[in-house]
Short mmCIF file of C-alpha atoms in Angstrom, two decimals:
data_model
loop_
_atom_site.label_atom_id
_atom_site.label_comp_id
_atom_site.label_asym_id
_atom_site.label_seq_id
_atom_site.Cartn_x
_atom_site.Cartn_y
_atom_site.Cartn_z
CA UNK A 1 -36.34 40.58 -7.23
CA UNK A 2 -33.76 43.44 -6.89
CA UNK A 3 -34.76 43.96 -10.74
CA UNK A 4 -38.22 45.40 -9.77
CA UNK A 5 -36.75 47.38 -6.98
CA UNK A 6 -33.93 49.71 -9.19
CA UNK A 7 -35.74 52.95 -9.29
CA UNK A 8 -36.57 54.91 -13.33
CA UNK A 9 -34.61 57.75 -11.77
CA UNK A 10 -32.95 58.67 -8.88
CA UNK A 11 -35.65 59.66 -6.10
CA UNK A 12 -35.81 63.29 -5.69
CA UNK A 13 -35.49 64.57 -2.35
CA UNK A 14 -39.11 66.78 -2.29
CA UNK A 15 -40.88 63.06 -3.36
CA UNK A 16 -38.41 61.42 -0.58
CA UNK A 17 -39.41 64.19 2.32
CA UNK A 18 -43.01 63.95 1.14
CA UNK A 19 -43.22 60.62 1.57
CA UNK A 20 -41.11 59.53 5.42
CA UNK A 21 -42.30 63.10 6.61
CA UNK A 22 -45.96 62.20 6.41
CA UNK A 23 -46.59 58.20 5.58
CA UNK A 24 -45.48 55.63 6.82
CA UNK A 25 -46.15 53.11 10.26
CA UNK A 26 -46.83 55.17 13.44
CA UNK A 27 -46.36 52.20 16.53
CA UNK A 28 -45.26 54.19 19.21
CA UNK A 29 -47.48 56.31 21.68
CA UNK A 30 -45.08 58.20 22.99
CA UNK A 31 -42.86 58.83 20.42
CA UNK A 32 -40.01 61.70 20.98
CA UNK A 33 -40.80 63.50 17.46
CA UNK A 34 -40.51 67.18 17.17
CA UNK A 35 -44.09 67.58 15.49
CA UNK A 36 -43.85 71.32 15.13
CA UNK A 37 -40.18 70.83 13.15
CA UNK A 38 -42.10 67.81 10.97
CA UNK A 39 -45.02 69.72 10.19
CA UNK A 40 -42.97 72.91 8.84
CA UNK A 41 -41.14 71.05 6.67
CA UNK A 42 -44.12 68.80 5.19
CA UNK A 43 -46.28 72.06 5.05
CA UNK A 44 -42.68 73.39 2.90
CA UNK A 45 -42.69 70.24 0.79
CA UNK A 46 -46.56 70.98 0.16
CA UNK A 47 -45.73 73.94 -1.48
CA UNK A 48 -43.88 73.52 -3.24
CA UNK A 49 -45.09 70.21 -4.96
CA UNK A 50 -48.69 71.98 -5.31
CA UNK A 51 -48.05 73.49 -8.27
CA UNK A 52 -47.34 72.36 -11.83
CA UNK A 53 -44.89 75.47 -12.45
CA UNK A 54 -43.34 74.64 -8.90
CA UNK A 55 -43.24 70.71 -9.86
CA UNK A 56 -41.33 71.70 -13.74
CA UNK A 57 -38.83 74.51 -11.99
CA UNK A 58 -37.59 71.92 -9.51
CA UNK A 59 -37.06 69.40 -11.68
CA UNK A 60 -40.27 67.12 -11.42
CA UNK A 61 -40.98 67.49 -15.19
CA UNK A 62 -38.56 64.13 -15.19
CA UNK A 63 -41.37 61.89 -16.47
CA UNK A 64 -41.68 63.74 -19.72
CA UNK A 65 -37.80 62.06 -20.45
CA UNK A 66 -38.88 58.94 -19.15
CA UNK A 67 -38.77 56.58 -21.94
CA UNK A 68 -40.83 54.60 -20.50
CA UNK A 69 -43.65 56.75 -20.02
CA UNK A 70 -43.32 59.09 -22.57
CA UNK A 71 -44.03 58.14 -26.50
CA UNK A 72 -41.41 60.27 -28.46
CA UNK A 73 -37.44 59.76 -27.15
CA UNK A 74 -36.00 61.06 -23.82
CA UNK A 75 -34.31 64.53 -24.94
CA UNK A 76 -31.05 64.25 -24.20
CA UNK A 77 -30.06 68.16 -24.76
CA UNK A 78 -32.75 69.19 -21.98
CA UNK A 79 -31.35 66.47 -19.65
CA UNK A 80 -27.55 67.00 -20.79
CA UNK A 81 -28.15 70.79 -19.44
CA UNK A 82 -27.57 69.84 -16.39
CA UNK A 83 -30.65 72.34 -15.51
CA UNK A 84 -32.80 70.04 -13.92
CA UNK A 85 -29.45 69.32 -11.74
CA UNK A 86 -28.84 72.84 -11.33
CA UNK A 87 -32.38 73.73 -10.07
CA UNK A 88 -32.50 70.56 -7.83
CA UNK A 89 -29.29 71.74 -5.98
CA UNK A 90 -31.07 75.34 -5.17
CA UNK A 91 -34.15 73.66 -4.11
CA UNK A 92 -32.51 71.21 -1.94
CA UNK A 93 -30.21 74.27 -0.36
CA UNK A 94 -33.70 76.46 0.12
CA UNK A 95 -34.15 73.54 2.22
CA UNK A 96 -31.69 73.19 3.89
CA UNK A 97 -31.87 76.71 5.10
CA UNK A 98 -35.62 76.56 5.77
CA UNK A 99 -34.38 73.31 7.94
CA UNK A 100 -31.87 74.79 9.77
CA UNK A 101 -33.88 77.83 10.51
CA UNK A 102 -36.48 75.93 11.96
CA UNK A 103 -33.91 73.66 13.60
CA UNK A 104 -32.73 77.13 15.44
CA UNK A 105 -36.20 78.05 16.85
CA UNK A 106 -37.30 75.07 17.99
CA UNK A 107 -38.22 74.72 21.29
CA UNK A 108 -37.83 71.14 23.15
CA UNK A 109 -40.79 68.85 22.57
CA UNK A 110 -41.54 65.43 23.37
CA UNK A 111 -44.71 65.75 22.02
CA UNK A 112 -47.23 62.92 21.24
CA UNK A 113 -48.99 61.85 18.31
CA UNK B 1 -21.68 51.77 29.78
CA UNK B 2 -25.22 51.51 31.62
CA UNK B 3 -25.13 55.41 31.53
CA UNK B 4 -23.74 55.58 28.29
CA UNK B 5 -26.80 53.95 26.73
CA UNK B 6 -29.30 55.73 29.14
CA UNK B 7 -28.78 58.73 26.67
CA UNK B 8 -29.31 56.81 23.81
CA UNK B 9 -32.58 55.83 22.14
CA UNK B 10 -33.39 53.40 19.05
CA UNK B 11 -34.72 54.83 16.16
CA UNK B 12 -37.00 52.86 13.94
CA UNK B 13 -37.14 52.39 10.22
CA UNK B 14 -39.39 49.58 9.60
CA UNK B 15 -40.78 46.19 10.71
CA UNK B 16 -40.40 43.11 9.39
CA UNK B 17 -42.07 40.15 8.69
CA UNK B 18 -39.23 38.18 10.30
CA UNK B 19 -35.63 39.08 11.52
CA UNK B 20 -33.61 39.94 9.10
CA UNK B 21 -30.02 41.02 9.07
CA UNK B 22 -29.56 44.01 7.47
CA UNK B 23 -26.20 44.62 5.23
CA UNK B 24 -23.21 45.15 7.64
CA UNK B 25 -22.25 48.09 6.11
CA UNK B 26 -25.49 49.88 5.97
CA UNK B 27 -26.07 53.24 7.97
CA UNK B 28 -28.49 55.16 8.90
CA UNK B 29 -29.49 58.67 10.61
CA UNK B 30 -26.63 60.64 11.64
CA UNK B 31 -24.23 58.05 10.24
CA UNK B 32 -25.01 55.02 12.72
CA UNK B 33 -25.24 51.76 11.82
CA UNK B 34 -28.44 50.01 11.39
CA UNK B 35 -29.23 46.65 13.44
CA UNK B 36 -31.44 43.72 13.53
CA UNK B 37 -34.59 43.22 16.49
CA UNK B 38 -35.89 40.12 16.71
CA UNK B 39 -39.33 40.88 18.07
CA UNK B 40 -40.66 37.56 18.51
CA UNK B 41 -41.26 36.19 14.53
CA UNK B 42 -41.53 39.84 13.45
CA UNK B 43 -38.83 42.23 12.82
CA UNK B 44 -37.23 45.66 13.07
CA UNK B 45 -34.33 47.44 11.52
CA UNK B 46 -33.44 50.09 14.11
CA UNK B 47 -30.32 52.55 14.80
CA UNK B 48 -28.97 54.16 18.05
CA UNK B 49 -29.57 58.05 18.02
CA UNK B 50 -29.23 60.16 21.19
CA UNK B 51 -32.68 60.38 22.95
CA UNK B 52 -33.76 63.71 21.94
CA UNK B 53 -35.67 64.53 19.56
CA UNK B 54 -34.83 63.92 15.93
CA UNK B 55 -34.80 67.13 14.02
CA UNK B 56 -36.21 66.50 10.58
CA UNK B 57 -33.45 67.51 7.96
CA UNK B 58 -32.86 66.52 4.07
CA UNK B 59 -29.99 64.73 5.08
CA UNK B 60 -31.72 62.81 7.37
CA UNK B 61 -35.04 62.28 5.60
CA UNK B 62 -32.47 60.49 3.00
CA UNK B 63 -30.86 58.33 5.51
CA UNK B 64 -34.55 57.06 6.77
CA UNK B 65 -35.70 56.33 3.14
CA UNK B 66 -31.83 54.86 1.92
CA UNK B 67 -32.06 52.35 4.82
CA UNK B 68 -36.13 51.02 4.04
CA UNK B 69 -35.10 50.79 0.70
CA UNK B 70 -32.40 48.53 1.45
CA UNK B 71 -35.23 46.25 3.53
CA UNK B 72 -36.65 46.43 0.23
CA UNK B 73 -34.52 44.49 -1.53
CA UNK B 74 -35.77 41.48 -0.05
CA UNK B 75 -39.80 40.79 1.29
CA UNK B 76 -41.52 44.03 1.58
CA UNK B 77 -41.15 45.20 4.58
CA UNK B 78 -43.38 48.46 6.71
CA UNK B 79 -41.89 51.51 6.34
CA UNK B 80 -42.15 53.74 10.11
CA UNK B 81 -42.74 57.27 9.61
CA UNK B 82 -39.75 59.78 10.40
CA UNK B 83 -38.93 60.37 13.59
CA UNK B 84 -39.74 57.66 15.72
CA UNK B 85 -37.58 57.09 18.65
CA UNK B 86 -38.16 54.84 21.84
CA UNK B 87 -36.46 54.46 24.65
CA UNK B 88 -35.09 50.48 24.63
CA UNK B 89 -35.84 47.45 23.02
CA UNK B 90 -38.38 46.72 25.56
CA UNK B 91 -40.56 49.63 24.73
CA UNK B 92 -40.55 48.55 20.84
CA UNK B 93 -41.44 45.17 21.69
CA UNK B 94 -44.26 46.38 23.79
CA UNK B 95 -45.46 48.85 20.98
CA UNK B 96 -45.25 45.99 18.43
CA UNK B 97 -46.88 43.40 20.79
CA UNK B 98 -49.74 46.05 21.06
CA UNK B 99 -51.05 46.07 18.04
CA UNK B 100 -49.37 42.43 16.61
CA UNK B 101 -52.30 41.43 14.57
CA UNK B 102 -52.81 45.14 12.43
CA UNK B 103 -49.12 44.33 11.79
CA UNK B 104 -49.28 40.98 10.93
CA UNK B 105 -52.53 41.76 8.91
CA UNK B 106 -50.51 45.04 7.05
CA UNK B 107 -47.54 42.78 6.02
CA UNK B 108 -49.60 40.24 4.57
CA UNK B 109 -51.36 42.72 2.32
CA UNK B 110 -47.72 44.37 0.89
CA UNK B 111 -45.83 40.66 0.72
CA UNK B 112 -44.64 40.61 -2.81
CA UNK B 113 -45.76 44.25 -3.82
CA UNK B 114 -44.56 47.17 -4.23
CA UNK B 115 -45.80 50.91 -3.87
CA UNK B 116 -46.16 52.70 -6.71
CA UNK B 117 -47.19 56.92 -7.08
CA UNK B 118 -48.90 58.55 -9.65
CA UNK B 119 -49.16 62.64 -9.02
CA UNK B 120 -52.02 64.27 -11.04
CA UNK B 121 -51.71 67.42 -12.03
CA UNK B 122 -55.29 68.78 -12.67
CA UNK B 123 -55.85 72.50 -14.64
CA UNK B 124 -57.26 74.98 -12.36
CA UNK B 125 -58.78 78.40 -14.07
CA UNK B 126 -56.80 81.11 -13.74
CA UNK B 127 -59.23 83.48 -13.17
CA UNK B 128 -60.69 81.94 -9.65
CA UNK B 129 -58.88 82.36 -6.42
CA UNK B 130 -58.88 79.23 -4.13
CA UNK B 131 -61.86 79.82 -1.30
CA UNK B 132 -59.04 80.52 0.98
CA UNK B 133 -57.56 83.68 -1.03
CA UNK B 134 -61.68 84.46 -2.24
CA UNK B 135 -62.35 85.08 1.68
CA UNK B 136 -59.41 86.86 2.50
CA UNK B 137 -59.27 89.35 0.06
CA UNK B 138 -59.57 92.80 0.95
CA UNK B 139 -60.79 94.54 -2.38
CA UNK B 140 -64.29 93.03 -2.44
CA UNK B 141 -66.43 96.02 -2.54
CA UNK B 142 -69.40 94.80 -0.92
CA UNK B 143 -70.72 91.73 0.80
CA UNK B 144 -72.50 90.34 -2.40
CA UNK B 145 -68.77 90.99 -4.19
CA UNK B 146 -67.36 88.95 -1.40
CA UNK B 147 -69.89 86.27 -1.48
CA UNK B 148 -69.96 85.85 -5.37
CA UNK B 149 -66.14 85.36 -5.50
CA UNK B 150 -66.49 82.75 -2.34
CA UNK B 151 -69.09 80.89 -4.99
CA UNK B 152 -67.23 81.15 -7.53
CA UNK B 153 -64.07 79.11 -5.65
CA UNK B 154 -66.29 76.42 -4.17
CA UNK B 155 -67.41 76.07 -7.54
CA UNK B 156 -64.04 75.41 -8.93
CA UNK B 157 -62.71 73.38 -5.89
CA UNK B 158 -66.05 71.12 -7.14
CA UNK B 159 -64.75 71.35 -10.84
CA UNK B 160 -61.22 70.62 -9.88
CA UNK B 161 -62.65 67.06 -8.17
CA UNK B 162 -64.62 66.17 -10.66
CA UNK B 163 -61.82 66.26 -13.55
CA UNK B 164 -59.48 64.56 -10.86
CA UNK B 165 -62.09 62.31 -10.66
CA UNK B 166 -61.79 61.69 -14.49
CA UNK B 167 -58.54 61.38 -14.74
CA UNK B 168 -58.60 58.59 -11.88
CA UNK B 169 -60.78 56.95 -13.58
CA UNK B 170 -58.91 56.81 -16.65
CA UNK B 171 -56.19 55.54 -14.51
CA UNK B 172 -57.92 52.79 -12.36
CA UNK B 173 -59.71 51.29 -15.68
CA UNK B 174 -55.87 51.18 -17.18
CA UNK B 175 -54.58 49.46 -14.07
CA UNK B 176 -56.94 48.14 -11.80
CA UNK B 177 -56.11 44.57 -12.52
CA UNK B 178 -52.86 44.84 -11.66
CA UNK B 179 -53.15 46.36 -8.31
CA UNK B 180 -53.87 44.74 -4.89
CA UNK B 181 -54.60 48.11 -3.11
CA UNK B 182 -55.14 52.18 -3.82
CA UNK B 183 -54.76 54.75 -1.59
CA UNK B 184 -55.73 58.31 -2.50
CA UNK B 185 -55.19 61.94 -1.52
CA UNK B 186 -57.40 64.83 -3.56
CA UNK B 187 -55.63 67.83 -4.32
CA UNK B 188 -55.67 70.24 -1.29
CA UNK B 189 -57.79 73.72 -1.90
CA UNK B 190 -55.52 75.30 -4.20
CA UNK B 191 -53.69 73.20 -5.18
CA UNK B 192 -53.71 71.41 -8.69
CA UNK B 193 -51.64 67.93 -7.29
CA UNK B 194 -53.56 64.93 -6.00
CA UNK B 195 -51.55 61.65 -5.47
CA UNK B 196 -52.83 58.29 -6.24
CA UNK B 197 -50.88 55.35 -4.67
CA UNK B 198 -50.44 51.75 -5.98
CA UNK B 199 -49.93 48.40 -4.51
CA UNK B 200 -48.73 46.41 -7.54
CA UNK B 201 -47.05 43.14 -6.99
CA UNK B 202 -43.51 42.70 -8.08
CA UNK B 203 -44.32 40.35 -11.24
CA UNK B 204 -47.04 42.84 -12.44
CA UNK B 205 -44.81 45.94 -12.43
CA UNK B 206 -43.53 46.26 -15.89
CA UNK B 207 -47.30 45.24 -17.19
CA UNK B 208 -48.09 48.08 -14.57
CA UNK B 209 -45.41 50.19 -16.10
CA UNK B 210 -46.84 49.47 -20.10
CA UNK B 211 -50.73 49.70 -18.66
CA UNK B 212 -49.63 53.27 -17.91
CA UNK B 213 -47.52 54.02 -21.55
CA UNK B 214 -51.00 52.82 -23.34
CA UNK B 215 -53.15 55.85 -21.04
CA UNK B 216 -50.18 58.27 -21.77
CA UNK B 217 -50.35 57.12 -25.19
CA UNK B 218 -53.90 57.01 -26.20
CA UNK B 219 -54.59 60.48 -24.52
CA UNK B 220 -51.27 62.83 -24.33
CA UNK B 221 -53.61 65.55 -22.80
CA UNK B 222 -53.80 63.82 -19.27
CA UNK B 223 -50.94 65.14 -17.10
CA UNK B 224 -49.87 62.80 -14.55
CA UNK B 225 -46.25 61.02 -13.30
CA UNK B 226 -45.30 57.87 -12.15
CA UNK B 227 -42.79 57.56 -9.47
CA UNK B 228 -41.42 53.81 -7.40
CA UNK B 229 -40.98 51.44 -6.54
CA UNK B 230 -41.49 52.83 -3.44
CA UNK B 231 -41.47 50.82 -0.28
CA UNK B 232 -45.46 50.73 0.69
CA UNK B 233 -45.21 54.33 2.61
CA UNK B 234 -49.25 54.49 1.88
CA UNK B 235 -50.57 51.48 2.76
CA UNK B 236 -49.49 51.24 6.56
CA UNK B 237 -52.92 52.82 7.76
CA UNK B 238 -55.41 50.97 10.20
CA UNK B 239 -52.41 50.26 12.40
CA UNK B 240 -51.94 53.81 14.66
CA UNK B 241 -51.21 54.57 17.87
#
């Protein structure tokens, strides 16, 4: 079983945040969520996984090196760069910033969903 | 102590389709670590977190995902959305005993599967602004301008579904076999993503995996990407609040 479960590649953090930010089981009525902070940051992650430039600059070009899905070899000078890292690290401390930001302005919300 | 806990709350990561000790040295948000509920034959993995509200961070967002992937590892369990905090054991079981039978019913369609995400990217033209940017524009010089470059975007918003369309097509006749369940989001105006989401049992994945190489394979041109296993994120619907 755990065969089936060990990810092609390392789960970036934009496919991560799009993912528990805005899927997933809602059970409780009252839940104490910050829905303003939630929906900046999914709105952030929106933009910048709408766009196929966006997607290859922060890294999500990972599939063409996926041996697995592509049909010529993974290209082991593009992912030896250390680029994709590189860009990955800015994005996630754009983030971070954005995240903190927002964390700063907040206002106190027990806010329903 | 009583008071001690009063300013706590538990934080949920997923349910269960029975109890389930998680890993002893697993933690979750902010570092604490992750416990068992035994909600009556179902299950929840839960944390203590103070009883404010949980501010969404990277960090964080990592901690929720790291700790329903290790729930993974065994029978596939419901991942919760981020952020959901309540205020003692009594008020999960009551939200779980609410709505039992969607659970029980949501379980049994992910037992033995796995999630799997394909993002397509479809070509938009250049040229045309999204409906959104058409509208807002301030240089159209008259109201027929205005209204000719608002066509023009609702015709490419219609162009830009009907080559998604293609390409899922292309997709489902690849894989449909080997999938229990789809779930689908069309590329928001502007944008040139749109996310297809697979149930695919366990067994089928690496057929679900080679399904996918053939498409890839056979037409180079079609841009899409696989990502998973993924715990089923997309297929908790029908269950709400």
């Amino acid at each position: 079983m755990p065969d089936y479960i060990a990810p092609t590649r390392s789960h970036g953090l934009v496919d991560i945040l799009d993912r528990v930010l805005d899927k997933g089981l809602v059970i409780a009525g009252d839940i104490k969520i910050n829905l303003a902070n939630v929906e900046l940051l999914t709105i952030q992650v929106r933009l910048l996984v709408c766009s196929i430039d966006k997607a290859a600059s922060i890294g999500m070009n990972w599939w063409q090196h996926d041996p697995r899905l592509t049909t010529r070899p993974a290209d082991a000078g593009a992912l030896g760069s250390g680029e994709v890292e590189k860009r990955l690290e800015r994005i996630e401390q754009q983030l971070r910033q954005l995240t903190e930001r927002s964390g700063a302005k907040r206002r106190p919300s027990t806010s329903t969903e | 102590m009583d008071a001690f806990r009063a300013c706590l709350a538990i934080y949920l990561y997923c349910v269960l389709r029975a109890t389930r000790e998680p890993p002893a040295t697993l933690l979750g948000i902010d570092g604490a670590p992750v416990r068992a509920v035994d909600l009556g034959g179902l299950g929840a993995w839960v944390s203590e977190v103070p009883s404010a509200p949980i501010v969404p961070s990277p960090e964080r967002a990592r901690s929720h995902d790291s700790v329903v992937r290790a729930a993974l590892e065994g029978e596939t369990p419901l991942p919760a959305r981020f952020g959901q905090t309540l205020a003692s054991e009594e008020e999960l079981r009551a939200a779980v005993a609410e709505r039992r039978a969607a659970l029980e019913t949501a379980l049994a369609r992910v037992e033995g599967a796995i999630e799997m995400t394909i993002r397509m990217l479809v070509p938009r033209s250049e040229s045309v602004p999204s409906e959104t940017t058409a509208a807002q524009s301030p240089r159209a010089r008259s109201g027929r301008e205005y209204l000719e470059r608002v066509a023009a975007a609702q015709r490419e918003e219609r162009n830009v579904l009907a080559r998604t369309q293609a390409v899922r097509d292309r997709i489902s006749a690849a894989v449909g076999g080997l999938v229990r369940a789809e779930a689908f989001a069309a590329a928001a105006p502007g944008s040139t993503l749109a996310t297809l989401s697979h149930l695919v049992p366990r067994p089928d994945i690496d057929r679900y995996r080679h399904a996918l190489l053939t498409v890839r394979h056979d037409d180079p041109a079609l841009a899409f990407m696989v990502s998973g296993p993924w715990a089923p994120y997309s297929f908790t619907e029908g269950i709400g609040t």
